[in-house]
């Protein structure tokens, strides 16, 4: 089976334990207004003009985003770093976009990794049917599960979809015994509000089964050039980036509630 991948990051250290290879799958059903990877939203392979400077000359060339790759060929790429994964307790992380969007390809990749003893992580928005998530969970050692906004109207407004499926999938995953790290992207003007922090803590405190840990991810305003090249509107252009120090108080609040918390991925 073939999938569409738009990037492969080697020697990643923020996408799960140890040294990892992170595979970015194309396509996402959400449209978060602060998205760092706007090139990932479309499920199709696409191309955009890219300006290249050589000396005092400027050229414009087309850059293709996404390529089709088979399970066998992607496994061959992953195997190149297997020694580093084994020695560091790392593995492979599937990210996106939303990797569950290509769930049949994802499932085959997860099965192939497990057959070779490679640790697997899936970085997901949780926006998929439970039947898909349940199948994927059988071959996923760790979920990196995004929790953006608890209030549904705000979630719809800022991500384009309701969070009801996301929240119920998270509860079901935890109850099924899956290992889950929650990831909360804190974005000034969107998710980083007292109201959302209070509601997120209330939601997590009410869970019958608690997640393994929580990562607080400060937003960095670094994707403007991508929006420009793709001629997409960047509503968060100019939005202030957050630094780790600004999340110290929030971390203390989550830790006081009994959670293991890390700032950054
Ligand atoms: S879920 Fe992730 S990839 Fe999809 S739009 Fe939101 S930030 Fe971008």
PDB file of C-alpha atoms and ligand atoms in Angstrom:
ATOM      1  CA  UNK A   1       0.000   0.000   0.000  1.00  0.00           C
ATOM      2  CA  UNK A   2       1.122   3.581  -0.681  1.00  0.00           C
ATOM      3  CA  UNK A   3       0.714   6.674   1.472  1.00  0.00           C
ATOM      4  CA  UNK A   4       1.445  10.369   0.983  1.00  0.00           C
ATOM      5  CA  UNK A   5       4.208  11.760   3.175  1.00  0.00           C
ATOM      6  CA  UNK A   6       5.359  15.385   3.174  1.00  0.00           C
ATOM      7  CA  UNK A   7       8.404  15.159   5.431  1.00  0.00           C
ATOM      8  CA  UNK A   8      10.588  12.742   7.333  1.00  0.00           C
ATOM      9  CA  UNK A   9      12.502  14.164  10.279  1.00  0.00           C
ATOM     10  CA  UNK A  10      15.447  12.064  11.464  1.00  0.00           C
ATOM     11  CA  UNK A  11      17.041  12.188  14.936  1.00  0.00           C
ATOM     12  CA  UNK A  12      13.951  13.882  16.432  1.00  0.00           C
ATOM     13  CA  UNK A  13      14.047  14.217  20.231  1.00  0.00           C
ATOM     14  CA  UNK A  14      10.733  15.991  20.939  1.00  0.00           C
ATOM     15  CA  UNK A  15       8.229  13.540  19.466  1.00  0.00           C
ATOM     16  CA  UNK A  16       8.301  10.779  22.080  1.00  0.00           C
ATOM     17  CA  UNK A  17      11.028   8.930  24.024  1.00  0.00           C
ATOM     18  CA  UNK A  18      14.608   8.547  22.777  1.00  0.00           C
ATOM     19  CA  UNK A  19      15.877   9.313  19.300  1.00  0.00           C
ATOM     20  CA  UNK A  20      13.096   9.006  16.760  1.00  0.00           C
ATOM     21  CA  UNK A  21      12.289   9.222  13.093  1.00  0.00           C
ATOM     22  CA  UNK A  22       9.153  11.316  12.651  1.00  0.00           C
ATOM     23  CA  UNK A  23       7.093  10.670   9.543  1.00  0.00           C
ATOM     24  CA  UNK A  24       4.674  13.440   8.568  1.00  0.00           C
ATOM     25  CA  UNK A  25       1.584  12.207   6.714  1.00  0.00           C
ATOM     26  CA  UNK A  26      -0.348  14.587   4.514  1.00  0.00           C
ATOM     27  CA  UNK A  27      -3.963  15.592   5.096  1.00  0.00           C
ATOM     28  CA  UNK A  28      -5.828  16.968   8.111  1.00  0.00           C
ATOM     29  CA  UNK A  29      -9.574  17.341   8.758  1.00  0.00           C
ATOM     30  CA  UNK A  30      -8.931  20.299  11.076  1.00  0.00           C
ATOM     31  CA  UNK A  31      -7.940  23.803  10.046  1.00  0.00           C
ATOM     32  CA  UNK A  32      -6.423  25.276  13.201  1.00  0.00           C
ATOM     33  CA  UNK A  33      -5.903  28.964  12.630  1.00  0.00           C
ATOM     34  CA  UNK A  34      -2.417  28.830  14.170  1.00  0.00           C
ATOM     35  CA  UNK A  35      -1.282  25.697  12.273  1.00  0.00           C
ATOM     36  CA  UNK A  36       2.521  25.419  11.927  1.00  0.00           C
ATOM     37  CA  UNK A  37       2.215  23.074   8.974  1.00  0.00           C
ATOM     38  CA  UNK A  38      -0.370  24.610   6.632  1.00  0.00           C
ATOM     39  CA  UNK A  39       1.195  22.584   3.799  1.00  0.00           C
ATOM     40  CA  UNK A  40      -0.067  19.463   5.588  1.00  0.00           C
ATOM     41  CA  UNK A  41      -3.771  20.314   5.528  1.00  0.00           C
ATOM     42  CA  UNK A  42      -4.523  19.227   1.969  1.00  0.00           C
ATOM     43  CA  UNK A  43      -4.440  15.476   1.456  1.00  0.00           C
ATOM     44  CA  UNK A  44      -3.150  15.949  -2.105  1.00  0.00           C
ATOM     45  CA  UNK A  45       0.383  16.333  -3.384  1.00  0.00           C
ATOM     46  CA  UNK A  46       0.694  19.998  -4.359  1.00  0.00           C
ATOM     47  CA  UNK A  47       3.321  22.494  -5.454  1.00  0.00           C
ATOM     48  CA  UNK A  48       4.110  26.100  -4.639  1.00  0.00           C
ATOM     49  CA  UNK A  49       6.583  28.666  -5.962  1.00  0.00           C
ATOM     50  CA  UNK A  50       9.808  28.935  -4.021  1.00  0.00           C
ATOM     51  CA  UNK A  51      12.314  31.778  -4.368  1.00  0.00           C
ATOM     52  CA  UNK A  52      15.941  30.693  -4.594  1.00  0.00           C
ATOM     53  CA  UNK A  53      18.835  33.175  -4.450  1.00  0.00           C
ATOM     54  CA  UNK A  54      22.183  32.299  -5.987  1.00  0.00           C
ATOM     55  CA  UNK A  55      24.667  35.156  -5.633  1.00  0.00           C
ATOM     56  CA  UNK A  56      22.848  38.316  -6.754  1.00  0.00           C
ATOM     57  CA  UNK A  57      20.378  36.417  -8.908  1.00  0.00           C
ATOM     58  CA  UNK A  58      16.884  35.352  -7.837  1.00  0.00           C
ATOM     59  CA  UNK A  59      15.048  32.415  -9.350  1.00  0.00           C
ATOM     60  CA  UNK A  60      11.593  31.051  -8.784  1.00  0.00           C
ATOM     61  CA  UNK A  61      11.086  27.320  -8.881  1.00  0.00           C
ATOM     62  CA  UNK A  62       8.187  25.033  -8.052  1.00  0.00           C
ATOM     63  CA  UNK A  63       8.518  23.063  -4.822  1.00  0.00           C
ATOM     64  CA  UNK A  64       6.413  19.919  -4.567  1.00  0.00           C
ATOM     65  CA  UNK A  65       4.905  19.200  -1.153  1.00  0.00           C
ATOM     66  CA  UNK A  66       4.236  15.523  -0.583  1.00  0.00           C
ATOM     67  CA  UNK A  67       5.330  12.306  -2.232  1.00  0.00           C
ATOM     68  CA  UNK A  68       3.785   8.913  -2.574  1.00  0.00           C
ATOM     69  CA  UNK A  69       5.703   6.139  -0.861  1.00  0.00           C
ATOM     70  CA  UNK A  70       5.061   2.457  -0.273  1.00  0.00           C
ATOM     71  CA  UNK A  71       5.157   0.708   3.111  1.00  0.00           C
ATOM     72  CA  UNK A  72       8.228  -1.254   1.981  1.00  0.00           C
ATOM     73  CA  UNK A  73      10.136   1.836   0.866  1.00  0.00           C
ATOM     74  CA  UNK A  74       9.244   3.821   3.977  1.00  0.00           C
ATOM     75  CA  UNK A  75      10.338   0.916   6.168  1.00  0.00           C
ATOM     76  CA  UNK A  76      13.665   0.872   4.281  1.00  0.00           C
ATOM     77  CA  UNK A  77      14.130   4.559   5.138  1.00  0.00           C
ATOM     78  CA  UNK A  78      13.209   3.986   8.773  1.00  0.00           C
ATOM     79  CA  UNK A  79      15.643   1.057   9.146  1.00  0.00           C
ATOM     80  CA  UNK A  80      18.586   3.384   8.415  1.00  0.00           C
ATOM     81  CA  UNK A  81      18.227   4.866  11.924  1.00  0.00           C
ATOM     82  CA  UNK A  82      17.254   1.659  13.707  1.00  0.00           C
ATOM     83  CA  UNK A  83      20.542   1.399  15.616  1.00  0.00           C
ATOM     84  CA  UNK A  84      20.029   4.887  17.122  1.00  0.00           C
ATOM     85  CA  UNK A  85      16.443   4.049  18.014  1.00  0.00           C
ATOM     86  CA  UNK A  86      17.468   0.851  19.774  1.00  0.00           C
ATOM     87  CA  UNK A  87      20.316   2.420  21.732  1.00  0.00           C
ATOM     88  CA  UNK A  88      18.268   5.432  22.872  1.00  0.00           C
ATOM     89  CA  UNK A  89      14.927   3.746  23.577  1.00  0.00           C
ATOM     90  CA  UNK A  90      13.459   5.634  20.633  1.00  0.00           C
ATOM     91  CA  UNK A  91      11.388   4.600  17.646  1.00  0.00           C
ATOM     92  CA  UNK A  92       9.111   6.037  14.987  1.00  0.00           C
ATOM     93  CA  UNK A  93       6.492   8.756  15.414  1.00  0.00           C
ATOM     94  CA  UNK A  94       3.741   9.255  12.871  1.00  0.00           C
ATOM     95  CA  UNK A  95       2.591  12.848  12.742  1.00  0.00           C
ATOM     96  CA  UNK A  96       0.982  15.165  10.226  1.00  0.00           C
ATOM     97  CA  UNK A  97      -1.291  16.670   9.301  1.00  0.00           C
ATOM     98  CA  UNK A  98      -3.467  14.099  10.973  1.00  0.00           C
ATOM     99  CA  UNK A  99      -1.973  10.614  10.514  1.00  0.00           C
ATOM    100  CA  UNK A 100      -5.334   8.916  11.145  1.00  0.00           C
ATOM    101  CA  UNK A 101      -6.521  10.542   7.912  1.00  0.00           C
ATOM    102  CA  UNK A 102      -4.518   7.852   6.025  1.00  0.00           C
ATOM    103  CA  UNK A 103      -5.363   5.183   8.539  1.00  0.00           C
ATOM    104  CA  UNK A 104      -5.012   2.117   6.287  1.00  0.00           C
ATOM    105  CA  UNK A 105      -1.460   3.114   5.350  1.00  0.00           C
ATOM    106  CA  UNK A 106      -0.755   4.094   8.966  1.00  0.00           C
ATOM    107  CA  UNK A 107      -2.004   0.730  10.200  1.00  0.00           C
ATOM    108  CA  UNK A 108       0.259  -1.170   7.803  1.00  0.00           C
ATOM    109  CA  UNK A 109       3.225   0.962   8.851  1.00  0.00           C
ATOM    110  CA  UNK A 110       2.520   0.412  12.549  1.00  0.00           C
ATOM    111  CA  UNK A 111       2.228  -3.341  11.992  1.00  0.00           C
ATOM    112  CA  UNK A 112       5.483  -3.383   9.995  1.00  0.00           C
ATOM    113  CA  UNK A 113       7.292  -1.439  12.744  1.00  0.00           C
ATOM    114  CA  UNK A 114       6.006  -3.796  15.432  1.00  0.00           C
ATOM    115  CA  UNK A 115       7.036  -6.835  13.394  1.00  0.00           C
ATOM    116  CA  UNK A 116      10.599  -5.441  13.566  1.00  0.00           C
ATOM    117  CA  UNK A 117      10.428  -4.484  17.248  1.00  0.00           C
ATOM    118  CA  UNK A 118      10.349  -0.718  16.585  1.00  0.00           C
ATOM    119  CA  UNK A 119       8.542   1.444  19.186  1.00  0.00           C
ATOM    120  CA  UNK A 120       5.660   3.397  17.651  1.00  0.00           C
ATOM    121  CA  UNK A 121       4.044   6.698  18.562  1.00  0.00           C
ATOM    122  CA  UNK A 122       1.100   8.432  16.882  1.00  0.00           C
ATOM    123  CA  UNK A 123       0.770  12.217  17.198  1.00  0.00           C
ATOM    124  CA  UNK A 124      -2.927  12.898  16.689  1.00  0.00           C
ATOM    125  CA  UNK A 125      -5.717  15.427  17.035  1.00  0.00           C
ATOM    126  CA  UNK A 126      -7.970  12.494  17.946  1.00  0.00           C
ATOM    127  CA  UNK A 127     -10.454  13.481  15.243  1.00  0.00           C
ATOM    128  CA  UNK A 128     -11.346  10.088  13.739  1.00  0.00           C
ATOM    129  CA  UNK A 129     -13.983   7.435  14.269  1.00  0.00           C
ATOM    130  CA  UNK A 130     -13.512   5.243  17.335  1.00  0.00           C
ATOM    131  CA  UNK A 131     -13.355   2.126  15.146  1.00  0.00           C
ATOM    132  CA  UNK A 132     -10.279   3.551  13.374  1.00  0.00           C
ATOM    133  CA  UNK A 133      -8.603   4.630  16.590  1.00  0.00           C
ATOM    134  CA  UNK A 134      -9.289   1.283  18.226  1.00  0.00           C
ATOM    135  CA  UNK A 135      -7.580  -0.612  15.377  1.00  0.00           C
ATOM    136  CA  UNK A 136      -4.593   1.747  15.323  1.00  0.00           C
ATOM    137  CA  UNK A 137      -4.236   1.502  19.118  1.00  0.00           C
ATOM    138  CA  UNK A 138      -3.401  -2.214  18.873  1.00  0.00           C
ATOM    139  CA  UNK A 139      -0.053  -1.325  17.263  1.00  0.00           C
ATOM    140  CA  UNK A 140       0.644   2.030  18.929  1.00  0.00           C
ATOM    141  CA  UNK A 141       2.934   2.100  21.960  1.00  0.00           C
ATOM    142  CA  UNK A 142       2.284   5.750  22.732  1.00  0.00           C
ATOM    143  CA  UNK A 143      -0.266   8.340  21.686  1.00  0.00           C
ATOM    144  CA  UNK A 144       0.696  12.026  21.670  1.00  0.00           C
ATOM    145  CA  UNK A 145      -2.834  13.360  21.912  1.00  0.00           C
ATOM    146  CA  UNK A 146      -3.614  17.032  21.292  1.00  0.00           C
ATOM    147  CA  UNK A 147      -6.050  18.804  23.581  1.00  0.00           C
ATOM    148  CA  UNK A 148      -6.670  22.264  22.250  1.00  0.00           C
ATOM    149  CA  UNK A 149      -9.851  23.798  23.639  1.00  0.00           C
ATOM    150  CA  UNK A 150     -12.511  22.395  25.946  1.00  0.00           C
ATOM    151  CA  UNK A 151     -15.323  24.814  25.104  1.00  0.00           C
ATOM    152  CA  UNK A 152     -16.858  23.438  21.926  1.00  0.00           C
ATOM    153  CA  UNK A 153     -17.974  26.707  20.311  1.00  0.00           C
ATOM    154  CA  UNK A 154     -14.444  28.096  20.594  1.00  0.00           C
ATOM    155  CA  UNK A 155     -13.032  24.789  19.316  1.00  0.00           C
ATOM    156  CA  UNK A 156     -15.273  24.915  16.252  1.00  0.00           C
ATOM    157  CA  UNK A 157     -14.426  28.565  15.655  1.00  0.00           C
ATOM    158  CA  UNK A 158     -10.643  28.095  15.894  1.00  0.00           C
ATOM    159  CA  UNK A 159     -10.147  24.602  14.433  1.00  0.00           C
ATOM    160  CA  UNK A 160     -13.139  24.159  12.133  1.00  0.00           C
ATOM    161  CA  UNK A 161     -14.525  21.073  13.916  1.00  0.00           C
ATOM    162  CA  UNK A 162     -16.374  20.138  17.093  1.00  0.00           C
ATOM    163  CA  UNK A 163     -14.302  18.613  19.903  1.00  0.00           C
ATOM    164  CA  UNK A 164     -16.969  16.124  21.033  1.00  0.00           C
ATOM    165  CA  UNK A 165     -15.446  13.197  19.138  1.00  0.00           C
ATOM    166  CA  UNK A 166     -11.932  14.200  20.256  1.00  0.00           C
ATOM    167  CA  UNK A 167     -12.879  14.288  23.948  1.00  0.00           C
ATOM    168  CA  UNK A 168     -14.854  11.045  23.871  1.00  0.00           C
ATOM    169  CA  UNK A 169     -12.077   9.251  21.935  1.00  0.00           C
ATOM    170  CA  UNK A 170      -9.568  10.384  24.543  1.00  0.00           C
ATOM    171  CA  UNK A 171     -11.675   8.955  27.355  1.00  0.00           C
ATOM    172  CA  UNK A 172     -12.139   5.663  25.484  1.00  0.00           C
ATOM    173  CA  UNK A 173      -8.449   5.392  24.655  1.00  0.00           C
ATOM    174  CA  UNK A 174      -7.449   5.892  28.284  1.00  0.00           C
ATOM    175  CA  UNK A 175     -10.053   3.396  29.453  1.00  0.00           C
ATOM    176  CA  UNK A 176      -8.760   0.857  26.899  1.00  0.00           C
ATOM    177  CA  UNK A 177      -5.351   0.967  28.599  1.00  0.00           C
ATOM    178  CA  UNK A 178      -3.471   2.880  25.864  1.00  0.00           C
ATOM    179  CA  UNK A 179      -0.442   4.959  26.854  1.00  0.00           C
ATOM    180  CA  UNK A 180      -1.342   8.576  26.274  1.00  0.00           C
ATOM    181  CA  UNK A 181       0.639  11.790  26.672  1.00  0.00           C
ATOM    182  CA  UNK A 182      -1.586  14.832  26.368  1.00  0.00           C
ATOM    183  CA  UNK A 183      -0.179  17.730  24.362  1.00  0.00           C
ATOM    184  CA  UNK A 184      -1.649  21.173  24.896  1.00  0.00           C
ATOM    185  CA  UNK A 185      -0.571  23.781  22.347  1.00  0.00           C
ATOM    186  CA  UNK A 186      -0.696  27.123  24.145  1.00  0.00           C
ATOM    187  CA  UNK A 187      -1.399  29.876  21.657  1.00  0.00           C
ATOM    188  CA  UNK A 188      -1.818  33.480  22.772  1.00  0.00           C
ATOM    189  CA  UNK A 189      -5.256  34.756  21.756  1.00  0.00           C
ATOM    190  CA  UNK A 190      -6.651  31.224  21.300  1.00  0.00           C
ATOM    191  CA  UNK A 191      -5.879  28.414  23.770  1.00  0.00           C
ATOM    192  CA  UNK A 192      -3.731  30.336  26.281  1.00  0.00           C
ATOM    193  CA  UNK A 193      -6.558  31.869  28.294  1.00  0.00           C
ATOM    194  CA  UNK A 194      -7.443  31.524  31.980  1.00  0.00           C
ATOM    195  CA  UNK A 195     -10.824  30.143  30.935  1.00  0.00           C
ATOM    196  CA  UNK A 196      -9.370  27.385  28.743  1.00  0.00           C
ATOM    197  CA  UNK A 197      -6.702  26.470  31.313  1.00  0.00           C
ATOM    198  CA  UNK A 198      -9.382  26.182  34.041  1.00  0.00           C
ATOM    199  CA  UNK A 199     -11.645  24.111  31.794  1.00  0.00           C
ATOM    200  CA  UNK A 200      -8.791  21.845  30.684  1.00  0.00           C
ATOM    201  CA  UNK A 201      -7.828  21.153  34.289  1.00  0.00           C
ATOM    202  CA  UNK A 202     -11.471  20.432  35.165  1.00  0.00           C
ATOM    203  CA  UNK A 203     -11.756  18.045  32.211  1.00  0.00           C
ATOM    204  CA  UNK A 204      -8.531  16.182  33.040  1.00  0.00           C
ATOM    205  CA  UNK A 205      -9.362  15.991  36.757  1.00  0.00           C
ATOM    206  CA  UNK A 206     -12.704  14.396  35.929  1.00  0.00           C
ATOM    207  CA  UNK A 207     -11.162  11.587  33.845  1.00  0.00           C
ATOM    208  CA  UNK A 208     -11.523   8.156  35.412  1.00  0.00           C
ATOM    209  CA  UNK A 209      -8.141   7.071  34.013  1.00  0.00           C
ATOM    210  CA  UNK A 210      -5.441   9.730  33.944  1.00  0.00           C
ATOM    211  CA  UNK A 211      -2.966  10.241  31.050  1.00  0.00           C
ATOM    212  CA  UNK A 212       0.671   9.222  31.436  1.00  0.00           C
ATOM    213  CA  UNK A 213       1.854  12.842  31.330  1.00  0.00           C
ATOM    214  CA  UNK A 214       1.111  16.275  29.900  1.00  0.00           C
ATOM    215  CA  UNK A 215       3.274  18.349  27.558  1.00  0.00           C
ATOM    216  CA  UNK A 216       2.628  22.100  27.481  1.00  0.00           C
ATOM    217  CA  UNK A 217       3.688  23.382  24.070  1.00  0.00           C
ATOM    218  CA  UNK A 218       4.376  27.132  23.773  1.00  0.00           C
ATOM    219  CA  UNK A 219       3.352  28.547  20.407  1.00  0.00           C
ATOM    220  CA  UNK A 220       6.115  29.913  18.188  1.00  0.00           C
ATOM    221  CA  UNK A 221       5.211  32.241  15.396  1.00  0.00           C
ATOM    222  CA  UNK A 222       7.439  30.699  12.721  1.00  0.00           C
ATOM    223  CA  UNK A 223       5.146  29.650   9.878  1.00  0.00           C
ATOM    224  CA  UNK A 224       4.444  33.047   8.275  1.00  0.00           C
ATOM    225  CA  UNK A 225       6.674  32.373   5.249  1.00  0.00           C
ATOM    226  CA  UNK A 226       4.752  29.142   4.538  1.00  0.00           C
ATOM    227  CA  UNK A 227       1.399  30.959   4.514  1.00  0.00           C
ATOM    228  CA  UNK A 228       2.845  33.623   2.218  1.00  0.00           C
ATOM    229  CA  UNK A 229       4.194  31.089  -0.280  1.00  0.00           C
ATOM    230  CA  UNK A 230       0.930  29.165  -0.297  1.00  0.00           C
ATOM    231  CA  UNK A 231      -1.122  32.363  -0.549  1.00  0.00           C
ATOM    232  CA  UNK A 232      -3.089  31.331   2.534  1.00  0.00           C
ATOM    233  CA  UNK A 233      -4.439  33.813   5.063  1.00  0.00           C
ATOM    234  CA  UNK A 234      -2.444  33.652   8.301  1.00  0.00           C
ATOM    235  CA  UNK A 235      -4.773  34.969  10.954  1.00  0.00           C
ATOM    236  CA  UNK A 236      -2.093  34.571  13.613  1.00  0.00           C
ATOM    237  CA  UNK A 237       0.572  36.496  11.698  1.00  0.00           C
ATOM    238  CA  UNK A 238       2.252  38.783  14.219  1.00  0.00           C
ATOM    239  CA  UNK A 239       0.828  36.875  17.185  1.00  0.00           C
ATOM    240  CA  UNK A 240       3.300  36.873  20.046  1.00  0.00           C
ATOM    241  CA  UNK A 241       5.324  33.700  20.544  1.00  0.00           C
ATOM    242  CA  UNK A 242       5.294  32.302  24.061  1.00  0.00           C
ATOM    243  CA  UNK A 243       8.436  31.353  25.937  1.00  0.00           C
ATOM    244  CA  UNK A 244       8.820  28.544  28.440  1.00  0.00           C
ATOM    245  CA  UNK A 245       8.957  30.985  31.377  1.00  0.00           C
ATOM    246  CA  UNK A 246       5.434  32.195  30.597  1.00  0.00           C
ATOM    247  CA  UNK A 247       4.121  28.669  31.167  1.00  0.00           C
ATOM    248  CA  UNK A 248       5.743  28.171  34.589  1.00  0.00           C
ATOM    249  CA  UNK A 249       2.612  29.142  36.548  1.00  0.00           C
ATOM    250  CA  UNK A 250       0.438  26.911  34.393  1.00  0.00           C
ATOM    251  CA  UNK A 251       2.835  23.998  34.863  1.00  0.00           C
ATOM    252  CA  UNK A 252       2.608  24.455  38.639  1.00  0.00           C
ATOM    253  CA  UNK A 253      -1.177  24.364  38.462  1.00  0.00           C
ATOM    254  CA  UNK A 254      -1.151  21.077  36.500  1.00  0.00           C
ATOM    255  CA  UNK A 255       1.494  19.598  38.806  1.00  0.00           C
ATOM    256  CA  UNK A 256      -0.525  20.601  41.882  1.00  0.00           C
ATOM    257  CA  UNK A 257      -3.419  18.635  40.377  1.00  0.00           C
ATOM    258  CA  UNK A 258      -1.175  15.552  40.362  1.00  0.00           C
ATOM    259  CA  UNK A 259      -0.032  15.448  36.736  1.00  0.00           C
ATOM    260  CA  UNK A 260       3.469  14.859  35.470  1.00  0.00           C
ATOM    261  CA  UNK A 261       4.159  17.888  33.281  1.00  0.00           C
ATOM    262  CA  UNK A 262       6.824  18.965  30.830  1.00  0.00           C
ATOM    263  CA  UNK A 263       7.094  22.268  28.981  1.00  0.00           C
ATOM    264  CA  UNK A 264       7.926  21.589  25.346  1.00  0.00           C
ATOM    265  CA  UNK A 265       7.544  18.376  23.384  1.00  0.00           C
TER     266      UNK A 265
HETATM  267  S1  LIG B   1      -4.535  19.422  13.825  1.00  0.00           S
HETATM  268 FE1  LIG B   1      -2.370  19.971  13.602  1.00  0.00          FE
HETATM  269  S2  LIG B   1      -1.924  19.721  11.415  1.00  0.00           S
HETATM  270 FE2  LIG B   1      -4.154  19.774  11.617  1.00  0.00          FE
HETATM  271  S3  LIG B   1      -4.678  21.918  11.269  1.00  0.00           S
HETATM  272 FE3  LIG B   1      -4.458  21.629  13.481  1.00  0.00          FE
HETATM  273  S4  LIG B   1      -2.349  22.196  13.949  1.00  0.00           S
HETATM  274 FE4  LIG B   1      -2.484  21.870  11.696  1.00  0.00          FE
END
